[in-house]
mmCIF file of C-alpha atoms in Angstrom:
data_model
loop_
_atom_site.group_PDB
_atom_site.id
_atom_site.type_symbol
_atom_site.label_atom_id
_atom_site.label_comp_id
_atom_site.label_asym_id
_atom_site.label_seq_id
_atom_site.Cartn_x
_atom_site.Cartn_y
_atom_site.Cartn_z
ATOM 1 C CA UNK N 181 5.764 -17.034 -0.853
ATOM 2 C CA UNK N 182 7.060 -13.786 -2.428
ATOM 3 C CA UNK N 183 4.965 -11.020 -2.626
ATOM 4 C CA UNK N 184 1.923 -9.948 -0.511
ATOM 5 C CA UNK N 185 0.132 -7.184 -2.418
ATOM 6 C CA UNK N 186 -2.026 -5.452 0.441
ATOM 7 C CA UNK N 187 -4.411 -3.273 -0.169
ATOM 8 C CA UNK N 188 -6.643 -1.097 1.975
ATOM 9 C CA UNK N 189 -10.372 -0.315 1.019
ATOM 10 C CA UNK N 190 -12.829 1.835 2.691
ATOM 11 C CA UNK N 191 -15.702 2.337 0.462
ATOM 12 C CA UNK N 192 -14.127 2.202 -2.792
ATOM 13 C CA UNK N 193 -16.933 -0.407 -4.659
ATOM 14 C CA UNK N 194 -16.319 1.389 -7.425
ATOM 15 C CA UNK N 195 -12.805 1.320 -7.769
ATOM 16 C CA UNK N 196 -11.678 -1.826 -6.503
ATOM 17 C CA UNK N 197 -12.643 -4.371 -8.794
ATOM 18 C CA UNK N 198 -10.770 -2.435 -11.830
ATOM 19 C CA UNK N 199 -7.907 -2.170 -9.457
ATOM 20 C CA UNK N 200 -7.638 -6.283 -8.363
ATOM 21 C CA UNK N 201 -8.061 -7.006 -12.058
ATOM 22 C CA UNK N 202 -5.435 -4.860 -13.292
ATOM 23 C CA UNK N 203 -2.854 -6.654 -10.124
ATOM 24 C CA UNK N 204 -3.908 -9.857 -11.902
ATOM 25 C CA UNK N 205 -2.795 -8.827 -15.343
ATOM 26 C CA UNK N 206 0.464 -8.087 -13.740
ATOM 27 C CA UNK N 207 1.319 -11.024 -11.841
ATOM 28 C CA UNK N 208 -0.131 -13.335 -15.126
ATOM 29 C CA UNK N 209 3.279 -12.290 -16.217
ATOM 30 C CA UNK N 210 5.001 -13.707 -13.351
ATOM 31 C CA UNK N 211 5.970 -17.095 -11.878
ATOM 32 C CA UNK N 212 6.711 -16.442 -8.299
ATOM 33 C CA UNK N 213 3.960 -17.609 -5.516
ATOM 34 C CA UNK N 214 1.920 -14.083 -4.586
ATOM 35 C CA UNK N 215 -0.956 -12.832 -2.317
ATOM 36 C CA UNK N 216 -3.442 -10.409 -2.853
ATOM 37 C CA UNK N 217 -4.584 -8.768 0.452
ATOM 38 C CA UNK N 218 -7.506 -6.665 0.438
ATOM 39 C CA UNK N 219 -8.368 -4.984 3.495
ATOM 40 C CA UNK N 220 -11.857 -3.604 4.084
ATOM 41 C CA UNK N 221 -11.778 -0.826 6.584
ATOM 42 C CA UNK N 222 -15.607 -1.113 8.014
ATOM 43 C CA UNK N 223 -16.983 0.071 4.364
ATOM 44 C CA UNK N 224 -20.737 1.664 4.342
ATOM 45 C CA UNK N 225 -21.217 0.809 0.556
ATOM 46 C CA UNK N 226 -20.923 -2.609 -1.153
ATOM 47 C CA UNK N 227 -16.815 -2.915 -0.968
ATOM 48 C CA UNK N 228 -16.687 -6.029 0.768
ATOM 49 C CA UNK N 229 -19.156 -7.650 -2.540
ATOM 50 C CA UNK N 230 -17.282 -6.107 -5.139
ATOM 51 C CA UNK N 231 -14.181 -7.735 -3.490
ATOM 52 C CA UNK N 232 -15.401 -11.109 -3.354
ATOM 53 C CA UNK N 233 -16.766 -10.644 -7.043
ATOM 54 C CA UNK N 234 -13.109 -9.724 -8.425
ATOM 55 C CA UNK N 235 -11.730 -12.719 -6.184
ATOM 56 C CA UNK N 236 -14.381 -15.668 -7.636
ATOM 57 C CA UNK N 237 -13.384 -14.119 -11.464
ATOM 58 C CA UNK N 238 -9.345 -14.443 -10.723
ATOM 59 C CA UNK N 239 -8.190 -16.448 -13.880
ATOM 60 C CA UNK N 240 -7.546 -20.004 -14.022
ATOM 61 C CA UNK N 241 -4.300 -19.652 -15.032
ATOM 62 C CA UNK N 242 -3.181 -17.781 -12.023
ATOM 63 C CA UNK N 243 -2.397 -21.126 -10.052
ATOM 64 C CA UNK N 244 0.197 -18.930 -8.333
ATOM 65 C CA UNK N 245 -1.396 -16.172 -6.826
ATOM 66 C CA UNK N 246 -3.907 -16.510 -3.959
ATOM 67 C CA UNK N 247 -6.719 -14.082 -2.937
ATOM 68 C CA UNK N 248 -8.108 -13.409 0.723
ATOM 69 C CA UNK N 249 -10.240 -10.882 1.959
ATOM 70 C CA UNK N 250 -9.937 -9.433 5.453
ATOM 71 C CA UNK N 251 -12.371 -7.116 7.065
ATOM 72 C CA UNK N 252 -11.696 -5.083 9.999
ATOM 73 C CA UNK N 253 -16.345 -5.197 10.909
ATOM 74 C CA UNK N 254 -15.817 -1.086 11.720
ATOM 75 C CA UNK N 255 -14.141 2.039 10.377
ATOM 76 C CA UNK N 256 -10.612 1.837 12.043
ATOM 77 C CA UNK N 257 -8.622 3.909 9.614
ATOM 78 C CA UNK N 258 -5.971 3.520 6.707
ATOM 79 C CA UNK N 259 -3.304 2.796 9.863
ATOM 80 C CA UNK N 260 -5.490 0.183 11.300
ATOM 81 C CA UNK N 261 -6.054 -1.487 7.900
ATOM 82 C CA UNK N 262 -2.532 -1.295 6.688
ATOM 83 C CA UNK N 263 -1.296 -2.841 9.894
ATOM 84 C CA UNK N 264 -3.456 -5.677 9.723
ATOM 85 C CA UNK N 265 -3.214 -7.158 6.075
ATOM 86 C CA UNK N 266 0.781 -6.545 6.720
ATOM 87 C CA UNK N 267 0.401 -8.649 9.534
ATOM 88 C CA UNK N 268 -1.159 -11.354 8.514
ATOM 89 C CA UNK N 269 0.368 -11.350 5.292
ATOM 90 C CA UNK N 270 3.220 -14.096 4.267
ATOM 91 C CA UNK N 271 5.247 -13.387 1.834
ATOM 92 C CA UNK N 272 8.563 -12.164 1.976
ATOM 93 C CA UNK N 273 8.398 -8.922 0.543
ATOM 94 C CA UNK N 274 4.872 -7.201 1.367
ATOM 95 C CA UNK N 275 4.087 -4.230 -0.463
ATOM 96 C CA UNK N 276 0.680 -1.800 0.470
ATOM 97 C CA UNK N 277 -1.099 0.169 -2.406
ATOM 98 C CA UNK N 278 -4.182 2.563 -2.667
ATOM 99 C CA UNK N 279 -7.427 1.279 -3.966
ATOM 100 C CA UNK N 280 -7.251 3.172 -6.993
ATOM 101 C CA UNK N 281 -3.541 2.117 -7.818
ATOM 102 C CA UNK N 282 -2.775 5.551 -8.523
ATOM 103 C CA UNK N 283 1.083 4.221 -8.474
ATOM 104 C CA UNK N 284 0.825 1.940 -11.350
ATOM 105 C CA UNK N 285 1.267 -1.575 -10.253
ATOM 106 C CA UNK N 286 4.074 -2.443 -12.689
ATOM 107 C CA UNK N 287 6.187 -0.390 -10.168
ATOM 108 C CA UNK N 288 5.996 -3.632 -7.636
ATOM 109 C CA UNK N 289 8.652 -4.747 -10.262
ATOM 110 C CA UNK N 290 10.962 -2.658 -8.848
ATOM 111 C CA UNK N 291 10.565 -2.754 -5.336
ATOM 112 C CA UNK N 292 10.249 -6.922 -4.910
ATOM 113 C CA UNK N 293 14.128 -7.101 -5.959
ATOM 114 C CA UNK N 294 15.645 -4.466 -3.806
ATOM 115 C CA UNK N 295 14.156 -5.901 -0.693
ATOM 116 C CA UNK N 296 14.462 -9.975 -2.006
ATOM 117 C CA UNK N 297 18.186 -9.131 -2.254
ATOM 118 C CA UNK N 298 18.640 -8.069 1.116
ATOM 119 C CA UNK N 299 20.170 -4.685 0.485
ATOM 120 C CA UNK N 300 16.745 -3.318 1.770
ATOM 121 C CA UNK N 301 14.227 -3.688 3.952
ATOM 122 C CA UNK N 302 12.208 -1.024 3.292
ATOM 123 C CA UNK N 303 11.524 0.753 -0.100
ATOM 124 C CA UNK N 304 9.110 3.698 -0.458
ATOM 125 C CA UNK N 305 7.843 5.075 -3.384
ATOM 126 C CA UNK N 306 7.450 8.851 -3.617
ATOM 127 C CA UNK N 307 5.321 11.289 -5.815
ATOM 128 C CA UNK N 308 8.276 13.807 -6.048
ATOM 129 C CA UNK N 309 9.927 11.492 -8.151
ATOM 130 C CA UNK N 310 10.571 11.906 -11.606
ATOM 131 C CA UNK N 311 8.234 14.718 -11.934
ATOM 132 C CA UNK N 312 5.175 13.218 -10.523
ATOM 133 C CA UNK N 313 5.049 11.887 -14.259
ATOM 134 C CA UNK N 314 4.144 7.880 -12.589
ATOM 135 C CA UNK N 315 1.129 8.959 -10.502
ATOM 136 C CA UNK N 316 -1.885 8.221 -12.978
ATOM 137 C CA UNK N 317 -4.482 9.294 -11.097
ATOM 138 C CA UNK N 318 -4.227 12.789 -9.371
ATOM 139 C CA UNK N 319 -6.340 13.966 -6.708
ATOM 140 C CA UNK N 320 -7.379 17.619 -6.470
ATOM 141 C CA UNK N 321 -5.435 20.191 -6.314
ATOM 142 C CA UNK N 322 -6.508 21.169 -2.884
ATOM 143 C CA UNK N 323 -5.557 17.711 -1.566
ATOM 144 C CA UNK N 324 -2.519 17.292 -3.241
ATOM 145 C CA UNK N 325 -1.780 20.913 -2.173
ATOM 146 C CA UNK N 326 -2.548 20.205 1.439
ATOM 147 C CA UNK N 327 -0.380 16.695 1.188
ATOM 148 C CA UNK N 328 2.378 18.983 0.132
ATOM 149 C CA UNK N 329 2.388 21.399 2.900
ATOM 150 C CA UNK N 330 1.986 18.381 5.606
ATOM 151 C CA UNK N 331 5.390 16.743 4.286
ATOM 152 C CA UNK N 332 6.892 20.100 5.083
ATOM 153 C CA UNK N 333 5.246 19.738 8.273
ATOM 154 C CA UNK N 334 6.933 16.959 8.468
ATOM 155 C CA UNK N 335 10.388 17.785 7.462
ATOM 156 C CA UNK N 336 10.679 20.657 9.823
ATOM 157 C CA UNK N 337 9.586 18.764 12.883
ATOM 158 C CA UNK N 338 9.961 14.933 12.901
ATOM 159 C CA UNK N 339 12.737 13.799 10.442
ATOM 160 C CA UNK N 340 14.702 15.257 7.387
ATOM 161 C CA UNK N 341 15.349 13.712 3.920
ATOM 162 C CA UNK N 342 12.130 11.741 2.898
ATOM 163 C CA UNK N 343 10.348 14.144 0.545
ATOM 164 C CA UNK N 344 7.127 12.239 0.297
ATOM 165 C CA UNK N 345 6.279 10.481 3.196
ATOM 166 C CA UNK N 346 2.452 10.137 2.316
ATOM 167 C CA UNK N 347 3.208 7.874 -0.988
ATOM 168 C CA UNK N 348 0.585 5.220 -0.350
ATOM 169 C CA UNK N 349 3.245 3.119 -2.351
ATOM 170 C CA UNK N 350 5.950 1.255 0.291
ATOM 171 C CA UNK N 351 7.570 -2.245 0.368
ATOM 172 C CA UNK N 352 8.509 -3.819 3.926
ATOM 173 C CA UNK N 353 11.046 -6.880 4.016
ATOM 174 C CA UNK N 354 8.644 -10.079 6.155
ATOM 175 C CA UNK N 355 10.638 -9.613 9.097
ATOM 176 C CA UNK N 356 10.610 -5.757 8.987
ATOM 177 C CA UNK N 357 6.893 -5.490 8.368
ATOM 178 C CA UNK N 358 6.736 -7.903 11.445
ATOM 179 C CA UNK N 359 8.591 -5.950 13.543
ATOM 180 C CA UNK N 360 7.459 -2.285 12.951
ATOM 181 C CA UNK N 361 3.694 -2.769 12.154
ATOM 182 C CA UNK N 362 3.846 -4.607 15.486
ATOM 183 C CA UNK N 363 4.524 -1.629 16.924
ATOM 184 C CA UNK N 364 2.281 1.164 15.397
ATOM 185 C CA UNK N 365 0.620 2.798 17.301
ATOM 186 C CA UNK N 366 -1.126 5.272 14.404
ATOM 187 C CA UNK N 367 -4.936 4.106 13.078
ATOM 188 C CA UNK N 368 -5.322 7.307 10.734
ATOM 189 C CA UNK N 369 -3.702 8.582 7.750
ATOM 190 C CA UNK N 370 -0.246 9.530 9.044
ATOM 191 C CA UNK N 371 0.644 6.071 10.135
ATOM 192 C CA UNK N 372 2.961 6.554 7.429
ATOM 193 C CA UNK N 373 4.942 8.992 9.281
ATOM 194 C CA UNK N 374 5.226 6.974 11.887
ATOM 195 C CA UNK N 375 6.094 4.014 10.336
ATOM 196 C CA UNK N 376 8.810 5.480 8.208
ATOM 197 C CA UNK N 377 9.909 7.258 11.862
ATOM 198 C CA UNK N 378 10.470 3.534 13.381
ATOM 199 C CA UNK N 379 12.082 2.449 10.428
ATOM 200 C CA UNK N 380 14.726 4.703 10.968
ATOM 201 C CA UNK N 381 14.916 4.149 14.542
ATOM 202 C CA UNK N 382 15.346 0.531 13.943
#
C-alpha cells in the first residue's frame, strides 16, 4: 500500500464528512492502493456517526482505497490521536491532515513522491509558504496570531530553521513514522514540536 491519509477528529460532525468526501474525489484520480484513517479522539458530539456515514457512501469505483475508523473511547489529545492512526497505518508514505483540510488535499500530490523516492523521510508542509495563499480555511486572527508567536517560541528555544512547526500538514516515510511516533511522548497539540525535534535527532 501507498498512502495512509490519517486524520484526527475530535468533535468535528460537522466538518468531517465534507472533508472524507473531498479525499475521495482526489484519490478517484489515482491508481495506487490508499487508506483513509480517521481517528476519533473521544468526541462528545456525533463524529464517530458522521464517520461511518461518509465510509458506507465511499464510491464503488474506489476499489483501491480502503476506509477504517479508529477510536481512541476518551479525549486523549491531537498527539495521542496522531500517534495512533500513524501507527497502525500501512502504507508506505503516511501523511496526517486536519479535519477541516484547511491544506487542500491535492497537496498529498506533492509530498507522496518526495518520500516514495527515498530522498525523504519526512516532508512538512508549512503556512509561511508561498504567502499563506494554500491555506483555505483560516482560523481567527487571535489563533493564528497566537500560533505565530508560539513558533517563535519555538525558534528561540528548541530548534532553528522550521518556520511553521504547527502545520497540521506532514508526511512520514513507513519506517520513520514507525520509529518516531513510537517514541512520542506528547498527547496535546505540540506533539508536533516534538516530533519534528526527534526527526532531527534521528
Amino acid at each position: 500500500m501507498l498512502l495512509s491519509l490519517i486524520i484526527p477528529a475530535y468533535n468535528e460532525s460537522d466538518r468531517i464528512g465534507p472533508s472524507v468526501e473531498k479525499a475521495y474525489r482526489h484519490l478517484e484520480n489515482t491508481d495506487y492502493e490508499a487508506e483513509i484513517i480517521v481517528v476519533d479522539d473521544g468526541s462528545s458530539d456525533d463524529t464517530i456517526q458522521a464517520v461511518q456515514e461518509v465510509f458506507s457512501k465511499k464510491p464503488p469505483t474506489l476499489t483501491h482505497v480502503n476506509t477504517r475508523l479508529i477510536s481512541l473511547g476518551k479525549n486523549s489529545g491531537k498527539g495521542a490521536a496522531v500517534r495512533r492512526g500513524m501507527l497502525e497505518a500501512r502504507g508506505s508514505v503516511r501523511i496526517f491532515t486536519d479535519a477541516d483540510f484547511s491544506t487542500p488535499i491535492q497537496e498529498v500530490s506533492k509530498i507522496i513522491p518526495l518520500i516514495a523516492s527515498g530522498e525523504y523521510d519526512v516532508v512538512i508542509g508549512s503556512r509561511a509558504a508561498e504567502r499563506r495563499t494554500l491555506v483555505k480555511k483560516h482560523q481567527p486572527w487571535y489563533r493564528e496570531a497566537m500560533g505565530r508567536f508560539y513558533n517563535v517560541l519555538v525558534q528561540l528555544f528548541v530548534f532553528r530553521g522550521i518556520r511553521d512547526t504547527q502545520c497540521g500538514f506532514k508526511g512520514f516515510s513507513g519506517d520513520a513514522a514507525t520509529m518516531l511516533f513510537s517514541k512520542l511522548r506528547v498527547q496535546g497539540f505540540s506533539f508536533d514540536v516534538e516530533i519534528l525535534y526527534l526527526a532531527r535527532r534521528y
